[in-house]
Short mmCIF file of C-alpha atoms in Angstrom, two decimals:
data_model
loop_
_atom_site.label_atom_id
_atom_site.label_comp_id
_atom_site.label_asym_id
_atom_site.label_seq_id
_atom_site.Cartn_x
_atom_site.Cartn_y
_atom_site.Cartn_z
CA MET M 65 66.96 84.16 34.46
CA THR M 66 65.43 86.23 37.28
CA VAL M 67 63.79 83.35 39.16
CA ASN M 68 66.99 81.32 39.12
CA HIS M 69 69.05 84.31 40.28
CA ILE M 70 66.62 85.14 43.09
CA GLY M 71 66.43 81.52 44.24
CA LEU M 72 70.20 81.18 44.27
CA SER M 73 70.57 84.35 46.37
CA GLY M 74 67.99 82.98 48.80
CA VAL M 75 69.70 79.60 49.10
CA ASN M 76 73.08 81.27 49.71
CA THR M 77 71.56 83.59 52.29
CA ALA M 78 69.73 80.72 54.02
CA ASP M 79 72.99 78.77 54.18
CA ILE M 80 74.68 81.70 55.95
CA LEU M 81 71.73 82.07 58.33
CA LEU M 82 71.83 78.38 59.23
CA ASN M 83 75.59 78.45 59.73
CA ASN M 84 75.33 81.55 61.94
CA THR M 85 72.59 79.94 64.03
CA GLY M 86 74.77 76.87 64.48
CA HIS M 87 77.69 79.12 65.46
CA ASN M 88 75.54 80.86 68.09
CA ILE M 89 74.31 77.54 69.50
CA ALA M 90 77.84 76.08 69.61
CA ASN M 91 79.06 79.08 71.64
CA ALA M 92 76.16 79.20 74.07
CA ALA M 93 78.52 78.29 76.93
CA THR M 94 81.54 80.31 75.73
CA PRO M 95 82.42 83.03 78.30
CA GLY M 96 81.91 86.52 76.93
CA PHE M 97 80.45 85.38 73.59
CA SER M 98 78.09 87.87 71.93
CA ARG M 99 75.50 86.42 69.58
CA ARG M 100 75.76 87.23 65.89
CA GLN M 101 72.74 88.66 64.12
CA PRO M 102 72.65 88.67 60.30
CA VAL M 103 71.94 91.99 58.61
CA LEU M 104 70.06 91.30 55.34
CA ILE M 105 69.56 93.70 52.43
CA THR M 106 67.78 93.46 49.13
CA GLN M 107 70.16 93.09 46.24
CA GLN M 108 69.94 95.82 43.66
CA SER M 109 67.38 95.21 40.93
CA HIS M 110 68.09 96.02 37.30
CA TRP M 111 65.45 97.65 35.09
CA GLY M 112 65.92 98.39 31.46
CA GLY M 113 63.82 97.39 28.51
CA LEU M 114 63.52 93.65 28.23
CA GLN M 115 66.29 92.99 30.77
CA ASN M 116 64.28 93.69 33.91
CA GLN M 117 65.70 91.65 36.79
CA LEU M 118 64.90 91.64 40.52
CA GLY M 119 67.94 91.39 42.75
CA GLY M 120 66.98 88.91 45.48
CA VAL M 121 68.70 89.05 48.88
CA ARG M 122 72.15 88.98 50.41
CA VAL M 123 73.81 89.13 53.84
CA LEU M 124 75.45 92.50 54.32
CA TYR M 125 77.36 91.34 57.43
CA LEU M 126 76.93 89.44 60.68
CA MET M 127 76.40 92.01 63.41
CA ARG M 128 77.87 91.39 66.85
CA VAL M 129 75.03 92.10 69.27
CA SER M 130 76.70 94.07 72.02
CA ASN M 131 76.20 97.22 74.08
CA ASP M 132 79.16 99.16 75.43
CA TYR M 133 77.20 100.51 78.39
CA LEU M 134 76.14 97.03 79.50
CA ASN M 135 79.69 95.70 79.03
CA ASP M 136 81.15 98.53 81.10
CA GLN M 137 78.54 97.86 83.76
CA VAL M 138 79.71 94.24 83.97
CA PHE M 139 83.35 95.38 84.18
CA ARG M 140 82.59 97.70 87.10
CA ALA M 141 80.45 95.12 88.89
CA SER M 142 83.16 92.50 88.43
CA ALA M 143 85.78 94.84 89.92
CA SER M 144 83.48 95.66 92.83
CA GLN M 145 82.76 92.01 93.61
CA SER M 146 86.45 91.09 93.40
CA MET M 147 87.37 93.89 95.79
CA ALA M 148 84.65 92.84 98.23
CA ASP M 149 85.82 89.21 98.14
CA SER M 150 89.49 90.01 98.66
CA PHE M 151 88.64 92.18 101.68
CA ALA M 152 85.84 90.16 103.30
CA ILE M 153 87.48 86.72 103.24
CA PRO M 154 90.61 87.74 105.24
CA MET M 155 88.43 89.83 107.57
CA VAL M 156 86.42 86.72 108.44
CA GLN M 157 89.73 85.02 109.20
CA LEU M 158 90.78 87.93 111.43
CA ASP M 159 87.45 87.92 113.22
CA GLN M 160 87.72 84.21 113.99
CA LEU M 161 91.35 84.59 115.06
CA LEU M 162 90.51 87.24 117.64
CA GLY M 163 87.14 85.92 118.76
CA ARG M 164 87.74 82.22 119.38
CA GLU M 165 88.70 81.05 122.85
CA ASP M 166 91.59 78.94 121.59
CA THR M 167 93.14 81.74 119.52
CA GLY M 168 91.99 85.05 121.06
CA LEU M 169 93.14 86.87 124.17
CA THR M 170 89.95 87.02 126.22
CA GLN M 171 90.20 83.72 128.07
CA LEU M 172 93.90 84.09 128.89
CA LEU M 173 93.54 87.73 129.97
CA ASN M 174 90.73 86.71 132.31
CA GLY M 175 92.89 83.87 133.62
CA PHE M 176 95.86 86.19 134.12
CA ILE M 177 93.78 88.65 136.17
CA GLY M 178 91.75 85.91 137.87
CA ASN M 179 94.89 84.15 139.14
CA LEU M 180 96.15 87.48 140.45
CA GLN M 181 92.86 87.99 142.32
CA ARG M 182 93.33 84.59 144.04
CA LEU M 183 96.48 86.01 145.60
CA GLU M 184 94.58 88.80 147.37
CA THR M 185 94.08 86.78 150.57
CA ARG M 186 97.31 84.77 150.34
CA PRO M 187 99.87 87.03 148.63
CA GLU M 188 102.78 85.01 150.11
CA SER M 189 101.59 81.66 148.65
CA LEU M 190 104.31 80.26 146.37
CA PRO M 191 101.95 77.84 144.53
CA LEU M 192 99.55 80.69 143.74
CA ARG M 193 102.45 82.92 142.69
CA GLN M 194 103.74 80.18 140.41
CA GLN M 195 100.26 79.74 138.98
CA TRP M 196 100.11 83.44 138.17
CA LEU M 197 103.52 83.29 136.47
CA GLY M 198 102.24 80.34 134.46
CA SER M 199 99.19 82.29 133.32
CA ALA M 200 101.50 85.19 132.40
CA GLY M 201 103.57 82.81 130.26
CA GLN M 202 100.44 81.51 128.51
CA LEU M 203 99.30 85.07 127.82
CA VAL M 204 102.69 85.97 126.35
CA ASP M 205 102.59 82.88 124.14
CA ARG M 206 99.14 83.90 122.89
CA PHE M 207 100.38 87.41 122.06
CA HIS M 208 103.23 85.78 120.14
CA THR M 209 100.86 83.46 118.26
CA LEU M 210 98.50 86.27 117.35
CA GLY M 211 101.36 88.49 116.23
CA GLN M 212 102.81 85.69 114.11
CA GLN M 213 99.42 84.89 112.57
CA LEU M 214 98.96 88.53 111.64
CA GLN M 215 102.40 88.47 110.01
CA VAL M 216 101.36 85.38 108.04
CA ILE M 217 98.22 87.16 106.84
CA SER M 218 100.37 90.14 105.88
CA GLN M 219 102.75 87.90 103.94
CA GLN M 220 99.80 86.27 102.18
CA GLN M 221 98.52 89.72 101.29
CA THR M 222 101.89 90.69 99.83
CA SER M 223 102.06 87.43 97.88
CA GLN M 224 98.55 87.96 96.52
CA ILE M 225 99.46 91.49 95.41
CA SER M 226 102.41 90.01 93.52
CA ASN M 227 100.07 87.45 91.90
CA VAL M 228 97.61 90.21 90.96
CA ILE M 229 100.40 92.13 89.24
CA THR M 230 101.55 89.03 87.32
CA GLU M 231 98.02 88.25 86.15
CA ALA M 232 97.23 91.88 85.30
CA ASN M 233 100.41 92.14 83.21
CA ARG M 234 99.52 88.96 81.32
CA LEU M 235 95.99 90.19 80.60
CA GLY M 236 97.10 93.72 79.75
CA ALA M 237 99.67 92.52 77.21
CA ALA M 238 97.03 90.23 75.62
CA ILE M 239 94.52 93.11 75.37
CA ALA M 240 97.09 95.38 73.72
CA ASP M 241 97.87 92.60 71.23
CA LEU M 242 94.16 92.18 70.46
CA ASN M 243 93.95 95.93 69.91
CA LYS M 244 96.63 95.51 67.27
CA GLN M 245 94.82 92.61 65.58
CA ILE M 246 91.51 94.49 65.61
CA ILE M 247 93.07 97.61 64.06
CA GLU M 248 94.66 95.48 61.34
CA SER M 249 91.42 93.61 60.60
CA ASN M 250 89.29 96.74 60.52
CA GLY M 251 90.41 98.03 57.17
CA SER M 252 88.69 101.26 56.24
CA ASN M 253 85.04 100.41 56.93
CA HIS M 254 84.81 100.19 60.71
CA LYS M 255 81.09 99.40 60.87
CA ILE M 256 81.26 96.40 58.57
CA SER M 257 84.54 95.25 60.03
CA ASP M 258 82.99 95.28 63.49
CA GLY M 259 81.14 92.16 62.40
CA ASN M 260 84.18 90.70 60.68
CA CYS M 261 86.34 90.93 63.83
CA ALA M 262 83.56 90.02 66.26
CA ASP M 263 85.51 87.08 67.69
CA LEU M 264 88.44 89.39 68.51
CA LEU M 265 86.13 91.91 70.15
CA ASP M 266 84.56 89.17 72.28
CA GLN M 267 87.97 87.91 73.32
CA ARG M 268 89.06 91.42 74.25
CA ASP M 269 85.93 92.15 76.30
CA ASN M 270 86.36 88.87 78.13
CA LEU M 271 89.98 89.77 78.93
CA ILE M 272 88.97 93.27 80.06
CA ASN M 273 86.47 91.67 82.42
CA GLN M 274 89.21 89.40 83.82
CA LEU M 275 91.54 92.40 84.13
CA SER M 276 88.83 94.33 85.98
CA GLU M 277 88.77 91.54 88.57
CA GLN M 278 92.43 92.29 89.27
CA VAL M 279 92.57 96.07 88.75
CA SER M 280 89.55 98.23 87.97
CA VAL M 281 89.78 100.05 84.65
CA GLU M 282 87.73 102.56 82.68
CA VAL M 283 87.35 101.84 78.97
CA TYR M 284 87.69 104.50 76.29
CA ARG M 285 86.84 103.31 72.76
CA ASN M 286 88.52 104.70 69.65
CA SER M 287 87.11 105.08 66.14
CA ASN M 288 89.28 102.18 64.91
CA ASN M 289 87.69 99.87 67.52
CA ALA M 290 90.83 99.84 69.68
CA VAL M 291 90.39 100.70 73.36
CA ASN M 292 92.37 102.72 75.85
CA LEU M 293 92.27 101.59 79.49
CA VAL M 294 92.98 103.81 82.48
CA ILE M 295 93.03 102.99 86.19
CA PRO M 296 90.85 105.33 88.27
CA SER M 297 92.73 105.78 91.52
CA SER M 298 93.31 108.17 94.38
CA GLN M 299 96.21 109.59 92.34
CA GLY M 300 93.90 110.35 89.38
CA ALA M 301 93.33 108.49 86.12
CA ILE M 302 96.50 106.54 85.30
CA PRO M 303 96.88 105.11 81.76
CA LEU M 304 97.38 101.37 81.52
CA ILE M 305 96.79 100.66 77.81
CA ILE M 306 96.99 103.22 75.01
CA GLY M 307 96.17 101.54 71.71
CA THR M 308 98.72 98.78 71.20
CA GLN M 309 100.97 99.86 74.09
CA TYR M 310 100.66 98.35 77.57
CA PHE M 311 102.31 99.92 80.61
CA ASP M 312 103.14 97.10 82.98
CA LEU M 313 102.63 97.03 86.74
CA SER M 314 105.37 96.30 89.26
CA ILE M 315 106.17 96.57 92.96
CA ASN M 316 108.50 99.41 93.85
CA PRO M 317 111.76 97.68 94.90
CA ASP M 318 112.78 100.73 96.95
CA ALA M 319 109.63 100.82 99.10
CA ALA M 320 110.49 101.21 102.77
CA ASP M 321 107.63 99.16 104.20
CA PRO M 322 107.76 95.43 103.37
CA MET M 323 104.22 94.99 104.75
CA ASN M 324 102.76 97.53 102.34
CA PRO M 325 104.01 96.97 98.76
CA ASP M 326 104.01 100.11 96.64
CA VAL M 327 102.43 99.21 93.28
CA MET M 328 103.65 101.20 90.29
CA VAL M 329 102.52 101.73 86.70
CA ASN M 330 105.65 101.95 84.55
CA ILE M 331 104.87 104.68 82.04
CA PRO M 332 107.90 105.46 79.82
CA GLY M 333 110.12 107.88 81.69
CA VAL M 334 108.22 107.70 84.98
CA ALA M 335 106.84 105.14 87.44
CA VAL M 336 103.56 106.21 89.05
CA SER M 337 102.21 104.80 92.32
CA VAL M 338 98.67 103.51 91.95
CA THR M 339 95.88 102.84 94.46
CA PRO M 340 92.92 101.53 92.43
CA GLN M 341 89.37 102.19 93.55
CA LEU M 342 88.09 98.68 92.83
CA GLY M 343 89.37 95.20 91.93
CA ARG M 344 91.36 92.59 93.86
CA LEU M 345 94.35 94.92 94.23
CA ALA M 346 92.14 97.60 95.79
CA GLY M 347 90.68 95.03 98.20
CA LEU M 348 94.14 93.87 99.28
CA GLN M 349 95.32 97.44 99.79
CA LYS M 350 92.16 98.17 101.79
CA LEU M 351 92.83 95.05 103.86
CA HIS M 352 96.25 96.39 104.81
CA ARG M 353 95.02 99.92 105.49
CA ASP M 354 91.66 99.32 107.21
CA GLY M 355 91.82 95.73 108.43
CA LEU M 356 95.25 94.33 109.14
CA MET M 357 97.22 97.35 110.36
CA PRO M 358 94.59 98.58 112.84
CA VAL M 359 94.55 95.11 114.43
CA ILE M 360 98.35 94.92 114.53
CA ASN M 361 98.53 98.41 116.06
CA GLN M 362 95.83 97.69 118.64
CA LEU M 363 97.40 94.37 119.60
CA GLY M 364 100.87 95.92 119.90
CA ARG M 365 99.50 98.77 121.99
CA MET M 366 97.79 96.28 124.30
CA ALA M 367 101.06 94.37 124.75
CA VAL M 368 102.90 97.59 125.60
CA VAL M 369 100.22 98.75 128.03
CA LEU M 370 100.17 95.35 129.75
CA ALA M 371 103.96 95.23 130.11
CA SER M 372 104.24 98.85 131.21
CA GLU M 373 101.42 98.66 133.79
CA VAL M 374 102.66 95.43 135.35
CA ASN M 375 106.33 96.45 135.36
CA SER M 376 105.72 99.95 136.73
CA GLN M 377 103.53 98.69 139.57
CA LEU M 378 105.77 95.77 140.54
CA GLU M 379 108.77 98.09 140.70
CA LEU M 380 106.92 100.12 143.37
CA GLY M 381 106.61 97.13 145.73
CA VAL M 382 108.85 94.69 147.58
CA ASP M 383 109.17 90.92 147.22
CA LEU M 384 109.10 88.19 149.87
CA ALA M 385 112.72 88.91 150.81
CA GLY M 386 111.97 92.61 151.29
CA ASP M 387 113.93 93.59 148.19
CA LYS M 388 112.77 96.25 145.75
CA GLY M 389 110.44 94.92 143.05
CA LYS M 390 111.67 93.83 139.64
CA PRO M 391 109.82 93.99 136.27
CA LEU M 392 107.93 90.93 135.07
CA PHE M 393 108.23 91.75 131.37
CA GLN M 394 111.06 92.87 129.11
CA ASP M 395 111.61 96.64 129.15
CA ILE M 396 109.38 98.21 126.48
CA ASN M 397 112.08 100.79 125.78
CA SER M 398 115.07 98.52 125.31
CA THR M 399 117.57 99.76 122.74
CA SER M 400 116.51 97.16 120.16
CA ALA M 401 112.80 97.88 120.72
CA MET M 402 113.24 101.63 120.17
CA GLN M 403 115.27 101.02 116.99
CA GLN M 404 112.73 98.57 115.56
CA ARG M 405 110.05 101.24 115.66
CA VAL M 406 111.64 103.20 112.81
CA LEU M 407 111.77 102.39 109.08
CA PRO M 408 113.83 104.78 106.91
CA SER M 409 112.00 105.74 103.71
CA THR M 410 114.16 108.34 101.96
CA VAL M 411 117.36 109.31 103.76
CA ALA M 412 120.14 111.50 102.40
CA GLY M 413 121.56 112.66 105.73
CA THR M 414 123.49 110.83 108.44
CA GLU M 415 120.69 110.75 110.99
CA ALA M 416 119.15 107.85 112.87
CA LEU M 417 115.90 107.87 114.84
CA THR M 418 114.59 105.89 117.79
CA VAL M 419 111.11 105.94 119.33
CA ALA M 420 110.52 105.60 123.08
CA ILE M 421 107.12 104.97 124.68
CA ASP M 422 106.81 107.29 127.67
CA ASP M 423 103.14 107.94 128.49
CA ILE M 424 100.83 104.94 128.11
CA SER M 425 97.75 107.05 128.89
CA ARG M 426 98.16 108.98 125.61
CA LEU M 427 99.04 106.17 123.21
CA VAL M 428 97.22 106.04 119.86
CA PRO M 429 97.19 102.79 117.82
CA SER M 430 98.60 104.37 114.69
CA GLU M 431 101.73 104.58 112.61
CA TYR M 432 103.35 107.88 111.70
CA GLN M 433 105.26 109.45 108.84
CA LEU M 434 108.06 111.84 109.75
CA VAL M 435 109.54 114.32 107.27
CA PHE M 436 112.39 116.73 108.00
CA THR M 437 111.34 120.18 106.80
CA ALA M 438 114.65 121.71 107.95
CA SER M 439 117.78 120.45 109.62
CA ASP M 440 116.17 121.00 113.02
CA GLN M 441 112.45 120.87 112.15
CA CYS M 442 110.12 118.01 111.30
CA ARG M 443 106.52 117.30 110.39
CA VAL M 444 104.91 114.14 111.80
CA THR M 445 101.67 112.83 110.27
CA ARG M 446 99.47 110.42 112.19
CA LEU M 447 98.45 107.95 109.47
CA SER M 448 95.26 106.77 111.15
CA ASP M 449 93.55 110.16 110.70
CA GLY M 450 95.96 112.20 108.56
CA GLN M 451 96.60 114.89 111.20
CA SER M 452 100.03 116.54 111.01
CA PHE M 453 102.13 118.07 113.78
CA SER M 454 105.27 120.17 113.34
CA GLY M 455 108.05 121.12 115.71
CA SER M 456 111.74 121.00 116.57
CA LEU M 457 113.72 117.79 116.48
CA THR M 458 117.40 117.86 117.35
CA ALA M 459 119.75 115.69 119.36
CA ALA M 460 119.08 117.95 122.34
CA THR M 461 115.35 118.46 121.69
CA PRO M 462 113.30 115.30 121.14
CA PHE M 463 109.90 115.47 119.46
CA THR M 464 106.91 114.17 121.43
CA ILE M 465 103.55 113.01 120.09
CA ASP M 466 100.78 110.79 121.51
CA GLY M 467 102.88 109.54 124.40
CA LEU M 468 105.86 108.79 122.13
CA THR M 469 109.26 110.47 122.24
CA ILE M 470 111.32 110.61 119.04
CA HIS M 471 115.09 110.86 119.54
CA LEU M 472 117.59 111.97 116.89
CA THR M 473 121.27 111.29 116.36
CA GLY M 474 123.29 112.54 113.40
CA THR M 475 122.46 115.29 110.92
CA PRO M 476 119.29 115.07 108.80
CA ALA M 477 118.81 116.38 105.29
CA ILE M 478 115.72 118.30 104.22
CA ASN M 479 112.93 115.99 102.96
CA ASP M 480 114.38 112.90 104.63
CA GLN M 481 111.45 110.63 105.48
CA PHE M 482 110.85 107.89 108.05
CA LEU M 483 107.96 105.57 108.82
CA LEU M 484 107.41 105.20 112.57
CA THR M 485 105.91 101.83 113.54
CA PRO M 486 105.64 101.87 117.36
CA TRP M 487 103.29 98.84 117.59
CA ARG M 488 104.24 96.52 114.76
CA HIS M 489 106.64 94.27 116.69
CA GLU M 490 105.38 94.64 120.25
CA ALA M 491 103.11 91.56 120.38
CA THR M 492 105.85 89.21 119.17
CA GLN M 493 108.55 90.88 121.28
CA LEU M 494 106.64 90.65 124.58
CA SER M 495 108.63 88.40 126.92
CA ILE M 496 108.93 87.47 130.62
CA VAL M 497 112.21 88.27 132.41
CA LEU M 498 111.21 87.28 135.98
CA ASN M 499 110.69 83.58 136.68
CA ASP M 500 111.18 83.35 140.47
CA PRO M 501 107.79 83.57 142.25
CA GLU M 502 109.49 84.82 145.43
CA GLN M 503 110.62 87.95 143.56
CA LEU M 504 107.08 89.07 142.72
CA ALA M 505 106.71 92.39 144.58
CA PHE M 506 103.10 92.24 145.80
CA ALA M 507 103.78 94.03 149.09
CA ALA M 508 103.99 97.78 149.49
CA GLN M 509 107.31 99.36 150.49
CA SER M 510 108.33 98.76 154.16
CA SER M 511 105.64 96.06 154.59
CA GLY M 512 105.85 92.39 155.50
CA PRO M 513 105.40 89.37 153.23
CA GLY M 514 101.66 89.11 153.94
CA ASP M 515 100.94 92.64 152.72
CA ASN M 516 98.92 92.81 149.50
CA ARG M 517 98.60 96.55 148.92
CA ASN M 518 100.83 96.60 145.82
CA LEU M 519 98.99 93.57 144.47
CA LEU M 520 95.67 95.42 144.87
CA ALA M 521 97.15 98.44 143.12
CA LEU M 522 98.27 96.19 140.27
CA LEU M 523 94.76 94.74 139.99
CA GLY M 524 93.38 98.26 139.84
CA CYS M 525 95.71 99.11 136.96
CA LEU M 526 94.81 95.97 135.00
CA ASN M 527 91.09 96.59 135.52
CA GLY M 528 91.38 100.22 134.42
CA TYR M 529 90.63 101.76 137.83
CA SER M 530 93.55 104.15 137.48
CA ALA M 531 92.91 107.25 135.36
CA SER M 532 96.45 107.03 133.95
CA SER M 533 96.26 103.30 133.14
CA PRO M 534 94.25 102.08 130.14
CA ASP M 535 91.99 99.07 130.70
CA VAL M 536 93.57 96.10 128.89
CA LEU M 537 90.40 94.01 129.16
CA GLU M 538 88.27 96.80 127.71
CA ALA M 539 90.79 97.40 124.93
CA ASN M 540 90.57 93.71 123.98
CA ILE M 541 86.76 93.80 123.96
CA LEU M 542 86.75 96.96 121.83
CA LEU M 543 89.20 95.37 119.39
CA GLN M 544 87.05 92.25 119.04
CA SER M 545 83.90 94.33 118.66
CA SER M 546 85.47 96.61 116.07
CA VAL M 547 86.73 93.71 113.95
CA ALA M 548 83.41 91.84 114.29
CA ASN M 549 81.43 94.90 113.13
CA GLN M 550 83.85 95.55 110.29
CA THR M 551 83.68 91.91 109.23
CA ALA M 552 79.88 91.87 109.29
CA SER M 553 79.83 95.00 107.13
CA ALA M 554 82.37 93.48 104.73
CA VAL M 555 80.33 90.27 104.38
CA ARG M 556 77.17 92.30 103.66
CA GLN M 557 79.03 94.30 101.03
CA GLN M 558 80.35 91.04 99.56
CA LYS M 559 76.80 89.69 99.17
CA THR M 560 75.55 92.98 97.73
CA SER M 561 78.40 93.13 95.23
CA GLN M 562 77.74 89.55 94.18
CA SER M 563 74.06 90.32 93.58
CA LEU M 564 74.90 93.44 91.57
CA TYR M 565 77.39 91.49 89.47
CA GLN M 566 74.88 88.75 88.77
CA ALA M 567 72.28 91.38 87.80
CA ALA M 568 74.77 93.13 85.48
CA VAL M 569 75.71 89.85 83.80
CA ALA M 570 72.04 88.90 83.43
CA GLU M 571 71.25 92.25 81.78
CA ARG M 572 74.17 91.88 79.39
CA GLU M 573 73.25 88.27 78.59
CA GLY M 574 69.66 89.35 77.97
CA LEU M 575 70.95 91.35 75.03
CA SER M 576 74.12 89.60 73.91
CA GLY M 577 73.73 86.08 75.25
CA ILE M 578 72.38 83.01 73.48
CA ASN M 579 68.72 82.07 73.95
CA LEU M 580 68.65 78.40 72.93
CA ASP M 581 64.86 78.41 72.50
CA GLU M 582 65.11 81.36 70.16
CA GLU M 583 67.98 79.81 68.22
CA ALA M 584 66.06 76.50 67.90
CA ALA M 585 63.12 78.41 66.45
CA ASN M 586 65.52 80.14 64.05
CA LEU M 587 66.79 76.77 62.88
CA LEU M 588 63.29 75.73 61.85
CA ARG M 589 62.55 79.10 60.27
CA PHE M 590 65.81 79.25 58.30
CA GLN M 591 65.42 75.61 57.28
CA GLN M 592 62.01 76.46 55.80
CA PHE M 593 63.60 79.51 54.18
CA TYR M 594 66.25 77.29 52.61
CA GLN M 595 63.70 74.73 51.41
CA ALA M 596 61.47 77.40 49.89
CA ASN M 597 64.36 78.92 47.93
CA ALA M 598 65.50 75.46 46.85
CA ARG M 599 62.00 74.82 45.45
CA LEU M 600 62.29 78.13 43.64
CA LEU M 601 65.50 76.88 42.02
CA ARG M 602 63.80 73.61 41.05
CA THR M 603 60.92 75.59 39.57
CA SER M 604 63.37 77.69 37.59
CA GLN M 605 65.08 74.51 36.37
CA MET M 606 61.73 73.04 35.28
CA ILE M 607 60.94 76.19 33.29
CA ILE M 608 64.34 76.05 31.61
CA ASP M 609 63.86 72.36 30.76
CA GLU M 610 60.43 73.07 29.21
CA LEU M 611 61.87 75.92 27.14
CA LEU M 612 64.66 73.68 25.88
CA ALA M 613 62.13 71.00 24.99
CA VAL M 614 60.09 73.47 22.91
CA CYS M 615 63.25 74.60 21.10
CA ARG M 616 64.00 71.01 20.08
#
């Protein structure tokens, strides 16, 4: 009977609507859940003679309410926020390390110069000389502490990059597996199946969002509802997931620089270096490039300038015994120091390089990449600004750049590469080699013990009065100011990225999220719908009972 058939279709439909509403409410707090919206259609009616019958209603499918543009917007915002966090948080740590009195250089540099100034009127005073040596020892210890702390931050950065790779590989493999499940569950009708595999699609979008926090990706959707993911990077778009295949990330084991891990995408047959534009990995790589290494280079340069200025000036004077002055600090161009400034990258020849620091007035706080373009020619690139310089480099003809002299032994092969790190170890290698206050050469040559002319010249060097001597105090202030400004900018970007992420999530949730007030109203509406169709069934049953009674 038509009424019975229509009522039954309504009751069945109402049951599905109520169950779906309950499912939405139950998942209101589930991360990444997209609400399900029933798509209803009128069942086909049948007309023919005395067998006219209206069709009633049925649920075609439960539609997953989602928008690819809004989802991609959340992915990008998530990657941006993660990058900002991973850069800003260590920068705040760096800023505090350099700016605080108990960890920075300012107070001890002022004490070192201030104690030297006290010797102006009494240059022969042994207590004052000993006091100055003590302040020199404290300054050296602070350089060591800062250098070691920067190494700790670098090690933490490397460890975090390793953790990012582990997490990204876990998420990438799970996404590829979900691609496989979605393809299998799709069947032939992709539109209807989109509702049938909604839970899988939600899980995958949630994993893509988590992956974007680690490594930014662009999403390309296929007709079978699988997705391809690529990493936009400075090397171009690098595939990470193609359908059901995931190309894992790893750290290049042959990378020359332990402080700068080379992250690779392992595509079959080739491993491609990757520098993502956003995500935690991008933030950590930016920290190394724009935050950590500039500080290490500036600090190392300051240590070299300090040691060179003090040593050079003291060697021009005489001590209390009238003997020629001796250096206070370890020679900046000791054999071990010059060797430590070179890291071989790709070497096929028999050559070895050393780097000497010869002109402190021309020093640039940068690292360099050297490539042999011929057996006697090289190209040196200053990494801080990308400028390249070419010239001869042989055992007899050193190569000079920015106050540095590069020496060669052995025979190079074409395309051999080296990373030159003139400042990386200088802060931790700074050391005092003169401990006898009587041997401090504060007097000029051929002068008596009370002469202070060499001491005054040394003060002039330390205060930057000499055109050929950089101002150590000013360099320290500039370093602190640069890091403080960079940190303030990073913190502002962090707050902006957080706001943009929250706005993107709110816009997505406005469409796909669960509105509990709306779902509560649906419960009442669908309950009434169910009750009305149940009454229709009871009415149909009453009619049938009356007809049976008449037939008796």
